[in-house]
Tab-separated table of C-alpha atoms in Angstrom:
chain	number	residue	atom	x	y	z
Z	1	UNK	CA	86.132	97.199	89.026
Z	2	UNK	CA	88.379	97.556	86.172
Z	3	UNK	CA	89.567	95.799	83.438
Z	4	UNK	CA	92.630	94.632	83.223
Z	5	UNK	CA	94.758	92.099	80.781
Z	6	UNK	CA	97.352	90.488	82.487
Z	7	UNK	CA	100.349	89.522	80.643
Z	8	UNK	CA	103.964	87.962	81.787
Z	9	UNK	CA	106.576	90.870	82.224
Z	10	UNK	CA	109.356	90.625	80.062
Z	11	UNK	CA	112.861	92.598	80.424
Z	12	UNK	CA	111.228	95.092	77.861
Z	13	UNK	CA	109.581	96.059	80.802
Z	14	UNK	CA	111.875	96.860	83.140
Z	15	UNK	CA	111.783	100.636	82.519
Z	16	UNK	CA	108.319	100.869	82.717
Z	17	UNK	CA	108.204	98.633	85.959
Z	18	UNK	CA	110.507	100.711	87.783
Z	19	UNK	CA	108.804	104.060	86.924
Z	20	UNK	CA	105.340	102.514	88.046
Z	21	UNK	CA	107.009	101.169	91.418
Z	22	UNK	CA	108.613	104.768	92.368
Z	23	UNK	CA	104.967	106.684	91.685
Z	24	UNK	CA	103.014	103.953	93.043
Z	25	UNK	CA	105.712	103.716	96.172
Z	26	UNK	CA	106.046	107.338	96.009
Z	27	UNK	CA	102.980	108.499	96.812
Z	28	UNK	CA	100.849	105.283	98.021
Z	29	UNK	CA	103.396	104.870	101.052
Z	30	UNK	CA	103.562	108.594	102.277
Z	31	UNK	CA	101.141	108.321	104.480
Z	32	UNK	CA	102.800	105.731	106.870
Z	33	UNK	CA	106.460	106.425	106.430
Z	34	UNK	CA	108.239	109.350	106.723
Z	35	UNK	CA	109.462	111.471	104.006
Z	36	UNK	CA	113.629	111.297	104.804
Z	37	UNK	CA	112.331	107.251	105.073
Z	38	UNK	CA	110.803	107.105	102.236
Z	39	UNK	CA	113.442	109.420	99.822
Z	40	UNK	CA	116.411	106.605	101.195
Z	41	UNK	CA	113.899	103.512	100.699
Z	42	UNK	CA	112.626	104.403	97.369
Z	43	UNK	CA	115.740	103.519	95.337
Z	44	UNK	CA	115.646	99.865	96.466
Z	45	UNK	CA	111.969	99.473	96.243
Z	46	UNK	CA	111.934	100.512	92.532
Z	47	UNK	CA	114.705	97.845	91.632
Z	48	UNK	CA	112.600	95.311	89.612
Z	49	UNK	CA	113.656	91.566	90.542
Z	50	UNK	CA	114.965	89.747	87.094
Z	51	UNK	CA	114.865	86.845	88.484
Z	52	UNK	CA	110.985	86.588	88.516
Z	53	UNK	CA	110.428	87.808	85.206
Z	54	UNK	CA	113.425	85.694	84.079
Z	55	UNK	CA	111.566	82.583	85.490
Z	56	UNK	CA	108.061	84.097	84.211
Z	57	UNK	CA	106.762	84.784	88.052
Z	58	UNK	CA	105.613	88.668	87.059
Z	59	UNK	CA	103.272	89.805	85.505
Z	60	UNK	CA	101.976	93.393	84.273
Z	61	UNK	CA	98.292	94.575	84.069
Z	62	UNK	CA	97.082	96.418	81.102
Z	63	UNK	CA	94.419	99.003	81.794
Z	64	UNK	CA	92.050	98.391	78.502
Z	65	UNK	CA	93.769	101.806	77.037
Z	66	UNK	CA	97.349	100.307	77.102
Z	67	UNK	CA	98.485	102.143	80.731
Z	68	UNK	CA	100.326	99.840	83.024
Z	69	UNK	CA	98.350	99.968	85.803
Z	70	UNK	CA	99.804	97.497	88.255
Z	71	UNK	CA	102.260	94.749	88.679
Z	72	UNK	CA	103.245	91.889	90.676
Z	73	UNK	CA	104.555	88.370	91.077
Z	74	UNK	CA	105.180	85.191	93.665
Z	75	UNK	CA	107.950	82.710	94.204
Z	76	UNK	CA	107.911	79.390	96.376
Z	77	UNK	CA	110.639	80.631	97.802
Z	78	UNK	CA	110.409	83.679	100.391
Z	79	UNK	CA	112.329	87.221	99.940
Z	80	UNK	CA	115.901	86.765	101.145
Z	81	UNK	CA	116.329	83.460	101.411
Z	82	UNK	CA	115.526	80.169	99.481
Z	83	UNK	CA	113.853	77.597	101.599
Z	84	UNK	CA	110.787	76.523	99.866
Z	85	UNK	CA	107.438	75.437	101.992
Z	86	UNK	CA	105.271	72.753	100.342
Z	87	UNK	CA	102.092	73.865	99.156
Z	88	UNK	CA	102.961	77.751	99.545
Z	89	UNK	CA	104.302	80.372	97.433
Z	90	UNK	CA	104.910	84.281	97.846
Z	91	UNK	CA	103.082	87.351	96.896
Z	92	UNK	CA	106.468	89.508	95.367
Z	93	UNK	CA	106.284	93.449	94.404
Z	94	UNK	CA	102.951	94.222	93.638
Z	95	UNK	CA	102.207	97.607	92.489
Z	96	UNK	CA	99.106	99.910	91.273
Z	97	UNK	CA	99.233	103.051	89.749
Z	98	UNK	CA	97.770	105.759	91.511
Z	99	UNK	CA	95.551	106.585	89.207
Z	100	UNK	CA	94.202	103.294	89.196
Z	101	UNK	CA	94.572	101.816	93.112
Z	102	UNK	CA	90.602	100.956	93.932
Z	103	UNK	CA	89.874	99.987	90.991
Z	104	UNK	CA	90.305	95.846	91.349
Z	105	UNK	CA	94.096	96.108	89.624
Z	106	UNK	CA	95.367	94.511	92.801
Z	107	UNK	CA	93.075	92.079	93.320
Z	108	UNK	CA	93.565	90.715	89.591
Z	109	UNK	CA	97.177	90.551	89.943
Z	110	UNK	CA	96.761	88.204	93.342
Z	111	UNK	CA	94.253	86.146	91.928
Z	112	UNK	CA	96.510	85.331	89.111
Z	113	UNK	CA	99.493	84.828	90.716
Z	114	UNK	CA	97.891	82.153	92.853
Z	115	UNK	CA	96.277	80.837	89.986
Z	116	UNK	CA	99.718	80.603	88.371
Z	117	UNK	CA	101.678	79.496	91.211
Z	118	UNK	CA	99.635	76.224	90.555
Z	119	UNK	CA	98.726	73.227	93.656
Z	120	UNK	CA	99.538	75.999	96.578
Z	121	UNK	CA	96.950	76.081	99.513
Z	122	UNK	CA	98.940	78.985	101.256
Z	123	UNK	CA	100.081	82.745	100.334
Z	124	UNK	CA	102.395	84.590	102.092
Z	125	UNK	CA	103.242	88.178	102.141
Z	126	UNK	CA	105.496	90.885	103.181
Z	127	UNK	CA	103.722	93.687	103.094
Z	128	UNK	CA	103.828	97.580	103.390
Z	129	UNK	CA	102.495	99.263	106.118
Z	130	UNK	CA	100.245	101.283	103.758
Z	131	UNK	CA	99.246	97.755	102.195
Z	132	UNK	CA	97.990	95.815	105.221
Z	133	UNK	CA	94.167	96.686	104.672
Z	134	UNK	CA	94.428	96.084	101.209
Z	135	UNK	CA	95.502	92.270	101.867
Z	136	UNK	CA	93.354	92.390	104.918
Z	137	UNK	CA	90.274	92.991	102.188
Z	138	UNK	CA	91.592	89.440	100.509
Z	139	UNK	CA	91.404	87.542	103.819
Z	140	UNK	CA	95.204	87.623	104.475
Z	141	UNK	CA	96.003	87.406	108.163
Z	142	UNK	CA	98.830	89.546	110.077
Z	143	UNK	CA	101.189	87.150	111.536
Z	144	UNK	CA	104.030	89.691	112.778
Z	145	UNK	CA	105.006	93.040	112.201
Z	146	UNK	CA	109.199	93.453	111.911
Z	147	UNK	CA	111.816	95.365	109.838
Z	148	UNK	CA	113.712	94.466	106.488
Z	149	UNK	CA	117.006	95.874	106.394
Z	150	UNK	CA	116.704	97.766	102.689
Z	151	UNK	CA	120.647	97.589	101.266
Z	152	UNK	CA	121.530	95.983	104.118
Z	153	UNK	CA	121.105	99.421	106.404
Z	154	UNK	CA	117.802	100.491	105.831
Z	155	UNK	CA	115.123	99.725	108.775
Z	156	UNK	CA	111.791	99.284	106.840
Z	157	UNK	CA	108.913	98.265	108.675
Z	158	UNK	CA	106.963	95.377	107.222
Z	159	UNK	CA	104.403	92.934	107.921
Z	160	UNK	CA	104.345	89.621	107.380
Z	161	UNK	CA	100.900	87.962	106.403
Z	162	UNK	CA	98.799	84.962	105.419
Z	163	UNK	CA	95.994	83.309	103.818
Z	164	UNK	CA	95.372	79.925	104.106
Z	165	UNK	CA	92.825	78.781	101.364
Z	166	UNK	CA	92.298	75.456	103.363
Z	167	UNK	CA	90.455	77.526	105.946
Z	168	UNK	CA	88.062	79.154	103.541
């Protein structure tokens, strides 16, 4: 397992972010999308959300060299629309590096998101096909499998998952 020192993002970042979402996205996804998919996609899935790091709800992980090795954050509120649950928040944009994935970068970057997301007993997820075992591996549960409409016209397949900490 790595090590990894997890910081807030801050718009200093942003660059950085979006390079580490397009190779991470780039090549991490390939294998359950198709290419023309993927080459439309990739634009929208490298846009970094301001709003989290405005509201200090990202965070970056350090490899112990200095590499950004993976991001992420969580909201209470869901992607796309703002009703809020009691007691759950939302897993937002995580990302490895390639050259890092397997390593425990993810893992560190869920664990403190729910640790930062404070009194929640429930995380939520829209996942990547390509991402599914990963949050499988943390004891997130598939609850449905549907399409987000990237830009408004783009048909990306998703899944929506689960864990419920009450149950462990």
């Amino acid at each position: 397992m790595s090590k990894v020192m997890i910081r807030e993002a801050v718009m200093e970042d942003v660059p950085a972010l979006e390079a580490l979402f397009k190779a991470s996205y780039g090549e991490l996804l390939k294998t359950d999308y198709p290419a023309p998919l993927l080459a439309r996609a990739l634009p929208m899935l490298s846009k970094v959300n301001l709003g989290l790091i405005e509201r200090g709800q990202f965070f970056v992980a350090l490899s112990m060299d200095g590499d950004l090795a993976g991001a992420g954050g969580w909201s209470y509120e869901p992607p796309g629309h703002g009703e809020t649950v009691p007691g759950r928040a939302h897993i937002r944009h995580v990302a490895v590096s390639p050259k890092h994935t397997g390593r425990g970068v993810g893992r560190h970057i869920i664990d403190h998101c729910r640790d930062h997301a404070g009194d929640i007993h429930i995380l939520e997820c829209f996942a990547t096909l390509s991402a599914v075992r990963f949050y499988e591996k943390l004891g997130f549960e598939v609850l449905r499998e549907f399409d987000v409409a990237l830009g408004g016209e783009i048909p990306f397949s998703s899944v929506h998952m689960l864990k419920d900490f009450r149950a462990n």
